[in-house]
Amino acid sequence: GAGVSQSPRYKVAKRGQDVALRCDPISGHVSLFWYQQALGQGPEFLTYFQNEAQLDKSGLPSDRFFAERPEGSVSTLKIQRTQQEDSAVYLCASSAGQGALGYTFGSGTRLTVV
Amino acid sequence: GQQLNQSPQSMFIQEGEDVSMNCTSSSIFNTWLWYKQDPGEGPVLLIALYKAGELTSNGRLTAQFGITRKDSFLNISASIPSDVGIYFCAGQNYGGSQGNLIFGKGTKLSVKP
């Protein structure tokens, strides 16, 4: 597609519920990143894929967070047993390489845990 | 997680004024970037800097990569209402698997028309 597409745009989850957030990167982009942006903060790195391989998951805050990109295109970020501190905007970005010049962010999914 | 020190946190300016914001880090980066984020959207890249001491312009925007590789500034000249938004600096060290960005907390720019 023309840009990075994320769905849903908004998600309200009850505490303890599992959620799945989807990212459709720009076609042909090898690198895919997930970031978490809390209210009033800058985005913070969660995890990085190169094609289907998850090369860095050092930013995932707990084992309740899991990301996959099984065919090297669409990626899903799953959060199990959501907690209030998980409320944030989750941004996906894709890039043709690793340099920042080709790094394109999606509009994000705003997750609110009540 | 690690975030860069960005200042000021917010600023109100009159249309037509120049704006300056800066970013510092305790770590060295080999790339400095400046992004703008509008409400409900993802960050959009404004300027990328790749060499220490580099000064780069993009229209009314000018940014510099500090000589120590631990800081950068962004200037906006002759501000207009559409400059409103949140500006983020970001540092990157790429190579191997390290393509991720480290962001500042943002500078919220509000312009009085």
PDB file of C-alpha atoms in Angstrom:
ATOM      1  CA  GLY A   1       0.000   0.000   0.000  1.00  0.00           C
ATOM      2  CA  ALA A   2       0.926   3.669  -0.097  1.00  0.00           C
ATOM      3  CA  GLY A   3       1.614   3.929   3.610  1.00  0.00           C
ATOM      4  CA  VAL A   4       1.807   1.920   6.820  1.00  0.00           C
ATOM      5  CA  SER A   5      -1.670   0.874   7.838  1.00  0.00           C
ATOM      6  CA  GLN A   6      -2.599   0.001  11.422  1.00  0.00           C
ATOM      7  CA  SER A   7      -5.816  -1.435  12.767  1.00  0.00           C
ATOM      8  CA  PRO A   8      -7.857  -0.908  14.754  1.00  0.00           C
ATOM      9  CA  ARG A   9      -7.321   2.849  15.201  1.00  0.00           C
ATOM     10  CA  TYR A  10      -8.859   2.709  18.663  1.00  0.00           C
ATOM     11  CA  LYS A  11      -9.282  -0.187  21.056  1.00  0.00           C
ATOM     12  CA  VAL A  12     -10.873  -0.210  24.494  1.00  0.00           C
ATOM     13  CA  ALA A  13     -10.126  -3.316  26.516  1.00  0.00           C
ATOM     14  CA  LYS A  14     -11.225  -4.396  29.948  1.00  0.00           C
ATOM     15  CA  ARG A  15      -8.375  -5.165  32.308  1.00  0.00           C
ATOM     16  CA  GLY A  16      -7.365  -8.775  31.875  1.00  0.00           C
ATOM     17  CA  GLN A  17      -8.546  -9.006  28.276  1.00  0.00           C
ATOM     18  CA  ASP A  18      -6.194 -10.071  25.455  1.00  0.00           C
ATOM     19  CA  VAL A  19      -5.767  -7.717  22.472  1.00  0.00           C
ATOM     20  CA  ALA A  20      -4.201  -8.031  19.014  1.00  0.00           C
ATOM     21  CA  LEU A  21      -2.978  -5.018  17.050  1.00  0.00           C
ATOM     22  CA  ARG A  22      -2.271  -5.296  13.343  1.00  0.00           C
ATOM     23  CA  CYS A  23       0.293  -3.557  11.151  1.00  0.00           C
ATOM     24  CA  ASP A  24       0.387  -3.628   7.340  1.00  0.00           C
ATOM     25  CA  PRO A  25       3.776  -2.230   6.299  1.00  0.00           C
ATOM     26  CA  ILE A  26       4.624  -0.606   2.988  1.00  0.00           C
ATOM     27  CA  SER A  27       4.861  -3.326   0.354  1.00  0.00           C
ATOM     28  CA  GLY A  28       8.392  -4.657   0.012  1.00  0.00           C
ATOM     29  CA  HIS A  29       9.708  -3.078   3.202  1.00  0.00           C
ATOM     30  CA  VAL A  30      12.082  -5.476   4.896  1.00  0.00           C
ATOM     31  CA  SER A  31      12.293  -3.858   8.329  1.00  0.00           C
ATOM     32  CA  LEU A  32       9.348  -3.465  10.690  1.00  0.00           C
ATOM     33  CA  PHE A  33       9.372  -1.833  14.112  1.00  0.00           C
ATOM     34  CA  TRP A  34       6.841  -1.512  16.945  1.00  0.00           C
ATOM     35  CA  TYR A  35       6.919   1.438  19.337  1.00  0.00           C
ATOM     36  CA  GLN A  36       4.842   2.316  22.403  1.00  0.00           C
ATOM     37  CA  GLN A  37       3.952   5.970  23.028  1.00  0.00           C
ATOM     38  CA  ALA A  38       2.515   6.847  26.419  1.00  0.00           C
ATOM     39  CA  LEU A  39       0.578  10.090  26.815  1.00  0.00           C
ATOM     40  CA  GLY A  40       2.921  13.085  26.764  1.00  0.00           C
ATOM     41  CA  GLN A  41       5.994  11.004  25.953  1.00  0.00           C
ATOM     42  CA  GLY A  42       8.063  10.161  22.928  1.00  0.00           C
ATOM     43  CA  PRO A  43       7.747   6.755  21.281  1.00  0.00           C
ATOM     44  CA  GLU A  44       9.720   3.935  22.929  1.00  0.00           C
ATOM     45  CA  PHE A  45      11.088   0.962  21.006  1.00  0.00           C
ATOM     46  CA  LEU A  46       9.435  -2.400  21.568  1.00  0.00           C
ATOM     47  CA  THR A  47      10.645  -4.831  18.917  1.00  0.00           C
ATOM     48  CA  TYR A  48      12.202  -5.125  15.439  1.00  0.00           C
ATOM     49  CA  PHE A  49      11.719  -7.574  12.559  1.00  0.00           C
ATOM     50  CA  GLN A  50      13.825  -8.098   9.478  1.00  0.00           C
ATOM     51  CA  ASN A  51      11.530 -10.017   7.144  1.00  0.00           C
ATOM     52  CA  GLU A  52      10.015 -12.753   9.336  1.00  0.00           C
ATOM     53  CA  ALA A  53      12.892 -12.842  11.811  1.00  0.00           C
ATOM     54  CA  GLN A  54      12.452 -11.018  15.112  1.00  0.00           C
ATOM     55  CA  LEU A  55      15.984  -9.676  15.603  1.00  0.00           C
ATOM     56  CA  ASP A  56      15.410  -7.515  18.667  1.00  0.00           C
ATOM     57  CA  LYS A  57      12.687  -7.770  21.300  1.00  0.00           C
ATOM     58  CA  SER A  58      14.593  -6.040  24.067  1.00  0.00           C
ATOM     59  CA  GLY A  59      11.962  -3.291  24.429  1.00  0.00           C
ATOM     60  CA  LEU A  60       9.004  -5.541  25.178  1.00  0.00           C
ATOM     61  CA  PRO A  61       8.032  -4.585  28.753  1.00  0.00           C
ATOM     62  CA  SER A  62       6.935  -8.026  29.917  1.00  0.00           C
ATOM     63  CA  ASP A  63       6.217 -11.559  28.747  1.00  0.00           C
ATOM     64  CA  ARG A  64       2.601 -10.496  28.262  1.00  0.00           C
ATOM     65  CA  PHE A  65       3.734  -8.768  25.065  1.00  0.00           C
ATOM     66  CA  PHE A  66       4.303 -10.888  21.974  1.00  0.00           C
ATOM     67  CA  ALA A  67       4.873  -9.896  18.352  1.00  0.00           C
ATOM     68  CA  GLU A  68       5.005 -11.932  15.168  1.00  0.00           C
ATOM     69  CA  ARG A  69       5.494 -11.448  11.439  1.00  0.00           C
ATOM     70  CA  PRO A  70       5.135 -14.990  10.094  1.00  0.00           C
ATOM     71  CA  GLU A  71       5.364 -14.272   6.352  1.00  0.00           C
ATOM     72  CA  GLY A  72       7.597 -11.239   6.492  1.00  0.00           C
ATOM     73  CA  SER A  73       4.803  -8.783   5.723  1.00  0.00           C
ATOM     74  CA  VAL A  74       1.871  -8.161   8.098  1.00  0.00           C
ATOM     75  CA  SER A  75       2.772  -8.049  11.777  1.00  0.00           C
ATOM     76  CA  THR A  76       0.645  -8.520  14.879  1.00  0.00           C
ATOM     77  CA  LEU A  77       1.416  -7.234  18.355  1.00  0.00           C
ATOM     78  CA  LYS A  78      -0.441  -9.199  21.006  1.00  0.00           C
ATOM     79  CA  ILE A  79      -0.873  -8.155  24.594  1.00  0.00           C
ATOM     80  CA  GLN A  80      -2.185 -10.746  27.022  1.00  0.00           C
ATOM     81  CA  ARG A  81      -4.034  -9.984  30.261  1.00  0.00           C
ATOM     82  CA  THR A  82      -3.975  -6.228  29.617  1.00  0.00           C
ATOM     83  CA  GLN A  83      -3.313  -3.871  32.521  1.00  0.00           C
ATOM     84  CA  GLN A  84      -3.995  -0.156  32.903  1.00  0.00           C
ATOM     85  CA  GLU A  85      -0.320   0.716  32.394  1.00  0.00           C
ATOM     86  CA  ASP A  86      -0.575  -0.803  28.898  1.00  0.00           C
ATOM     87  CA  SER A  87      -2.765   2.147  27.836  1.00  0.00           C
ATOM     88  CA  ALA A  88      -0.802   3.952  25.119  1.00  0.00           C
ATOM     89  CA  VAL A  89      -0.582   4.520  21.396  1.00  0.00           C
ATOM     90  CA  TYR A  90       1.152   1.634  19.636  1.00  0.00           C
ATOM     91  CA  LEU A  91       3.011   2.761  16.531  1.00  0.00           C
ATOM     92  CA  CYS A  92       4.288   0.564  13.747  1.00  0.00           C
ATOM     93  CA  ALA A  93       6.999   1.694  11.328  1.00  0.00           C
ATOM     94  CA  SER A  94       8.517   0.070   8.267  1.00  0.00           C
ATOM     95  CA  SER A  95      11.662   0.703   6.277  1.00  0.00           C
ATOM     96  CA  ALA A  96      13.296  -0.627   3.127  1.00  0.00           C
ATOM     97  CA  GLY A  97      16.583  -0.811   5.051  1.00  0.00           C
ATOM     98  CA  GLN A  98      17.857   0.157   8.461  1.00  0.00           C
ATOM     99  CA  GLY A  99      18.613   3.817   7.848  1.00  0.00           C
ATOM    100  CA  ALA A 100      16.044   6.289   9.173  1.00  0.00           C
ATOM    101  CA  LEU A 101      15.528   8.069   5.838  1.00  0.00           C
ATOM    102  CA  GLY A 102      13.096   5.455   4.617  1.00  0.00           C
ATOM    103  CA  TYR A 103      11.415   4.917   7.977  1.00  0.00           C
ATOM    104  CA  THR A 104       7.633   5.476   7.734  1.00  0.00           C
ATOM    105  CA  PHE A 105       5.306   5.407  10.722  1.00  0.00           C
ATOM    106  CA  GLY A 106       1.663   4.379  10.726  1.00  0.00           C
ATOM    107  CA  SER A 107      -0.991   6.448  12.499  1.00  0.00           C
ATOM    108  CA  GLY A 108      -1.002   4.099  15.462  1.00  0.00           C
ATOM    109  CA  THR A 109      -3.534   2.202  17.532  1.00  0.00           C
ATOM    110  CA  ARG A 110      -4.705   3.960  20.683  1.00  0.00           C
ATOM    111  CA  LEU A 111      -5.264   1.310  23.360  1.00  0.00           C
ATOM    112  CA  THR A 112      -7.221   2.226  26.473  1.00  0.00           C
ATOM    113  CA  VAL A 113      -7.456  -0.351  29.249  1.00  0.00           C
ATOM    114  CA  VAL A 114     -10.334   0.231  31.660  1.00  0.00           C
TER     115      VAL A 114
ATOM    116  CA  GLY B   1      13.326   3.117  28.687  1.00  0.00           C
ATOM    117  CA  GLN B   2      15.993   5.542  27.568  1.00  0.00           C
ATOM    118  CA  GLN B   3      14.816   8.912  26.296  1.00  0.00           C
ATOM    119  CA  LEU B   4      16.759  11.921  25.156  1.00  0.00           C
ATOM    120  CA  ASN B   5      16.645  15.271  27.001  1.00  0.00           C
ATOM    121  CA  GLN B   6      14.652  17.652  24.845  1.00  0.00           C
ATOM    122  CA  SER B   7      13.901  21.294  25.649  1.00  0.00           C
ATOM    123  CA  PRO B   8      11.835  23.308  25.935  1.00  0.00           C
ATOM    124  CA  GLN B   9       8.860  21.075  26.742  1.00  0.00           C
ATOM    125  CA  SER B  10       6.457  23.591  25.228  1.00  0.00           C
ATOM    126  CA  MET B  11       6.468  27.034  23.724  1.00  0.00           C
ATOM    127  CA  PHE B  12       3.967  29.677  22.635  1.00  0.00           C
ATOM    128  CA  ILE B  13       5.087  32.033  19.943  1.00  0.00           C
ATOM    129  CA  GLN B  14       3.720  34.727  17.709  1.00  0.00           C
ATOM    130  CA  GLU B  15       3.334  33.939  14.016  1.00  0.00           C
ATOM    131  CA  GLY B  16       6.431  35.044  12.167  1.00  0.00           C
ATOM    132  CA  GLU B  17       8.822  34.438  15.059  1.00  0.00           C
ATOM    133  CA  ASP B  18      11.769  32.079  14.914  1.00  0.00           C
ATOM    134  CA  VAL B  19      11.789  28.953  17.101  1.00  0.00           C
ATOM    135  CA  SER B  20      14.668  26.993  18.511  1.00  0.00           C
ATOM    136  CA  MET B  21      14.679  23.673  20.337  1.00  0.00           C
ATOM    137  CA  ASN B  22      17.447  21.292  21.285  1.00  0.00           C
ATOM    138  CA  CYS B  23      18.166  17.765  22.339  1.00  0.00           C
ATOM    139  CA  THR B  24      20.996  16.215  24.356  1.00  0.00           C
ATOM    140  CA  SER B  25      22.053  12.689  25.131  1.00  0.00           C
ATOM    141  CA  SER B  26      24.505  10.941  27.418  1.00  0.00           C
ATOM    142  CA  SER B  27      25.238   8.530  24.546  1.00  0.00           C
ATOM    143  CA  ILE B  28      26.783   9.058  21.122  1.00  0.00           C
ATOM    144  CA  PHE B  29      24.598   8.550  18.047  1.00  0.00           C
ATOM    145  CA  ASN B  30      25.684   8.286  14.442  1.00  0.00           C
ATOM    146  CA  THR B  31      22.392   9.687  13.171  1.00  0.00           C
ATOM    147  CA  TRP B  32      20.202  12.472  14.575  1.00  0.00           C
ATOM    148  CA  LEU B  33      16.665  12.986  13.336  1.00  0.00           C
ATOM    149  CA  TRP B  34      13.861  15.463  13.865  1.00  0.00           C
ATOM    150  CA  TYR B  35      10.204  14.455  13.539  1.00  0.00           C
ATOM    151  CA  LYS B  36       6.876  16.293  13.741  1.00  0.00           C
ATOM    152  CA  GLN B  37       3.764  14.585  15.070  1.00  0.00           C
ATOM    153  CA  ASP B  38       0.247  15.922  14.553  1.00  0.00           C
ATOM    154  CA  PRO B  39      -2.652  14.757  16.778  1.00  0.00           C
ATOM    155  CA  GLY B  40      -3.789  11.241  15.906  1.00  0.00           C
ATOM    156  CA  GLU B  41      -0.938  10.654  13.482  1.00  0.00           C
ATOM    157  CA  GLY B  42       2.444   9.002  13.529  1.00  0.00           C
ATOM    158  CA  PRO B  43       5.691  11.009  13.526  1.00  0.00           C
ATOM    159  CA  VAL B  44       6.808  12.357  10.151  1.00  0.00           C
ATOM    160  CA  LEU B  45      10.497  12.830   9.402  1.00  0.00           C
ATOM    161  CA  LEU B  46      11.570  16.464   8.891  1.00  0.00           C
ATOM    162  CA  ILE B  47      15.364  16.342   8.772  1.00  0.00           C
ATOM    163  CA  ALA B  48      18.021  13.618   9.071  1.00  0.00           C
ATOM    164  CA  LEU B  49      21.646  14.353  10.039  1.00  0.00           C
ATOM    165  CA  TYR B  50      24.428  11.856   9.422  1.00  0.00           C
ATOM    166  CA  LYS B  51      27.730  13.598  10.194  1.00  0.00           C
ATOM    167  CA  ALA B  52      29.012  15.363  13.296  1.00  0.00           C
ATOM    168  CA  GLY B  53      28.949  19.119  12.711  1.00  0.00           C
ATOM    169  CA  GLU B  54      26.535  18.784   9.785  1.00  0.00           C
ATOM    170  CA  LEU B  55      24.109  21.672   9.255  1.00  0.00           C
ATOM    171  CA  THR B  56      21.092  20.814   7.097  1.00  0.00           C
ATOM    172  CA  SER B  57      18.113  22.868   5.938  1.00  0.00           C
ATOM    173  CA  ASN B  58      14.677  21.861   4.709  1.00  0.00           C
ATOM    174  CA  GLY B  59      12.714  24.966   3.748  1.00  0.00           C
ATOM    175  CA  ARG B  60      12.258  27.037   6.912  1.00  0.00           C
ATOM    176  CA  LEU B  61      13.791  24.298   9.050  1.00  0.00           C
ATOM    177  CA  THR B  62      17.473  24.113   9.934  1.00  0.00           C
ATOM    178  CA  ALA B  63      19.062  21.437  12.086  1.00  0.00           C
ATOM    179  CA  GLN B  64      22.586  20.725  13.245  1.00  0.00           C
ATOM    180  CA  PHE B  65      24.325  17.557  14.396  1.00  0.00           C
ATOM    181  CA  GLY B  66      26.498  18.475  17.376  1.00  0.00           C
ATOM    182  CA  ILE B  67      30.248  18.022  17.078  1.00  0.00           C
ATOM    183  CA  THR B  68      30.304  15.716  20.107  1.00  0.00           C
ATOM    184  CA  ARG B  69      27.570  13.560  18.497  1.00  0.00           C
ATOM    185  CA  LYS B  70      25.594  13.911  21.736  1.00  0.00           C
ATOM    186  CA  ASP B  71      23.347  16.816  20.817  1.00  0.00           C
ATOM    187  CA  SER B  72      21.333  18.473  18.073  1.00  0.00           C
ATOM    188  CA  PHE B  73      19.201  21.560  17.596  1.00  0.00           C
ATOM    189  CA  LEU B  74      16.304  22.467  15.320  1.00  0.00           C
ATOM    190  CA  ASN B  75      15.410  25.995  14.234  1.00  0.00           C
ATOM    191  CA  ILE B  76      12.170  27.005  12.553  1.00  0.00           C
ATOM    192  CA  SER B  77      12.213  30.416  10.939  1.00  0.00           C
ATOM    193  CA  ALA B  78       9.193  32.674  10.391  1.00  0.00           C
ATOM    194  CA  SER B  79       6.717  30.313  12.063  1.00  0.00           C
ATOM    195  CA  ILE B  80       3.217  29.870  10.626  1.00  0.00           C
ATOM    196  CA  PRO B  81       0.051  28.335  12.127  1.00  0.00           C
ATOM    197  CA  SER B  82       0.618  24.953  10.466  1.00  0.00           C
ATOM    198  CA  ASP B  83       3.867  24.592  12.417  1.00  0.00           C
ATOM    199  CA  VAL B  84       1.725  23.715  15.452  1.00  0.00           C
ATOM    200  CA  GLY B  85       2.406  20.195  16.684  1.00  0.00           C
ATOM    201  CA  ILE B  86       4.859  18.191  18.704  1.00  0.00           C
ATOM    202  CA  TYR B  87       8.465  17.999  17.564  1.00  0.00           C
ATOM    203  CA  PHE B  88      10.628  15.044  18.544  1.00  0.00           C
ATOM    204  CA  CYS B  89      14.332  14.527  18.268  1.00  0.00           C
ATOM    205  CA  ALA B  90      15.592  10.989  17.846  1.00  0.00           C
ATOM    206  CA  GLY B  91      18.968   9.311  17.806  1.00  0.00           C
ATOM    207  CA  GLN B  92      19.860   6.176  15.910  1.00  0.00           C
ATOM    208  CA  ASN B  93      22.813   3.828  15.746  1.00  0.00           C
ATOM    209  CA  TYR B  94      22.275   1.540  12.794  1.00  0.00           C
ATOM    210  CA  GLY B  95      24.164  -1.528  11.765  1.00  0.00           C
ATOM    211  CA  GLY B  96      23.550  -5.150  12.553  1.00  0.00           C
ATOM    212  CA  SER B  97      20.165  -5.401  14.223  1.00  0.00           C
ATOM    213  CA  GLN B  98      20.264  -1.938  15.778  1.00  0.00           C
ATOM    214  CA  GLY B  99      17.892   0.093  13.643  1.00  0.00           C
ATOM    215  CA  ASN B 100      15.695   1.380  16.441  1.00  0.00           C
ATOM    216  CA  LEU B 101      15.295   5.043  17.334  1.00  0.00           C
ATOM    217  CA  ILE B 102      15.674   6.644  20.771  1.00  0.00           C
ATOM    218  CA  PHE B 103      13.268   9.584  21.063  1.00  0.00           C
ATOM    219  CA  GLY B 104      13.127  12.703  23.187  1.00  0.00           C
ATOM    220  CA  LYS B 105       9.971  13.602  25.121  1.00  0.00           C
ATOM    221  CA  GLY B 106       8.963  16.228  22.602  1.00  0.00           C
ATOM    222  CA  THR B 107       8.537  19.985  22.299  1.00  0.00           C
ATOM    223  CA  LYS B 108       4.932  21.106  21.927  1.00  0.00           C
ATOM    224  CA  LEU B 109       4.712  24.137  19.675  1.00  0.00           C
ATOM    225  CA  SER B 110       1.689  26.396  19.783  1.00  0.00           C
ATOM    226  CA  VAL B 111       1.455  29.422  17.534  1.00  0.00           C
ATOM    227  CA  LYS B 112      -0.748  32.432  18.236  1.00  0.00           C
ATOM    228  CA  PRO B 113      -2.219  33.540  14.880  1.00  0.00           C
TER     229      PRO B 113
END
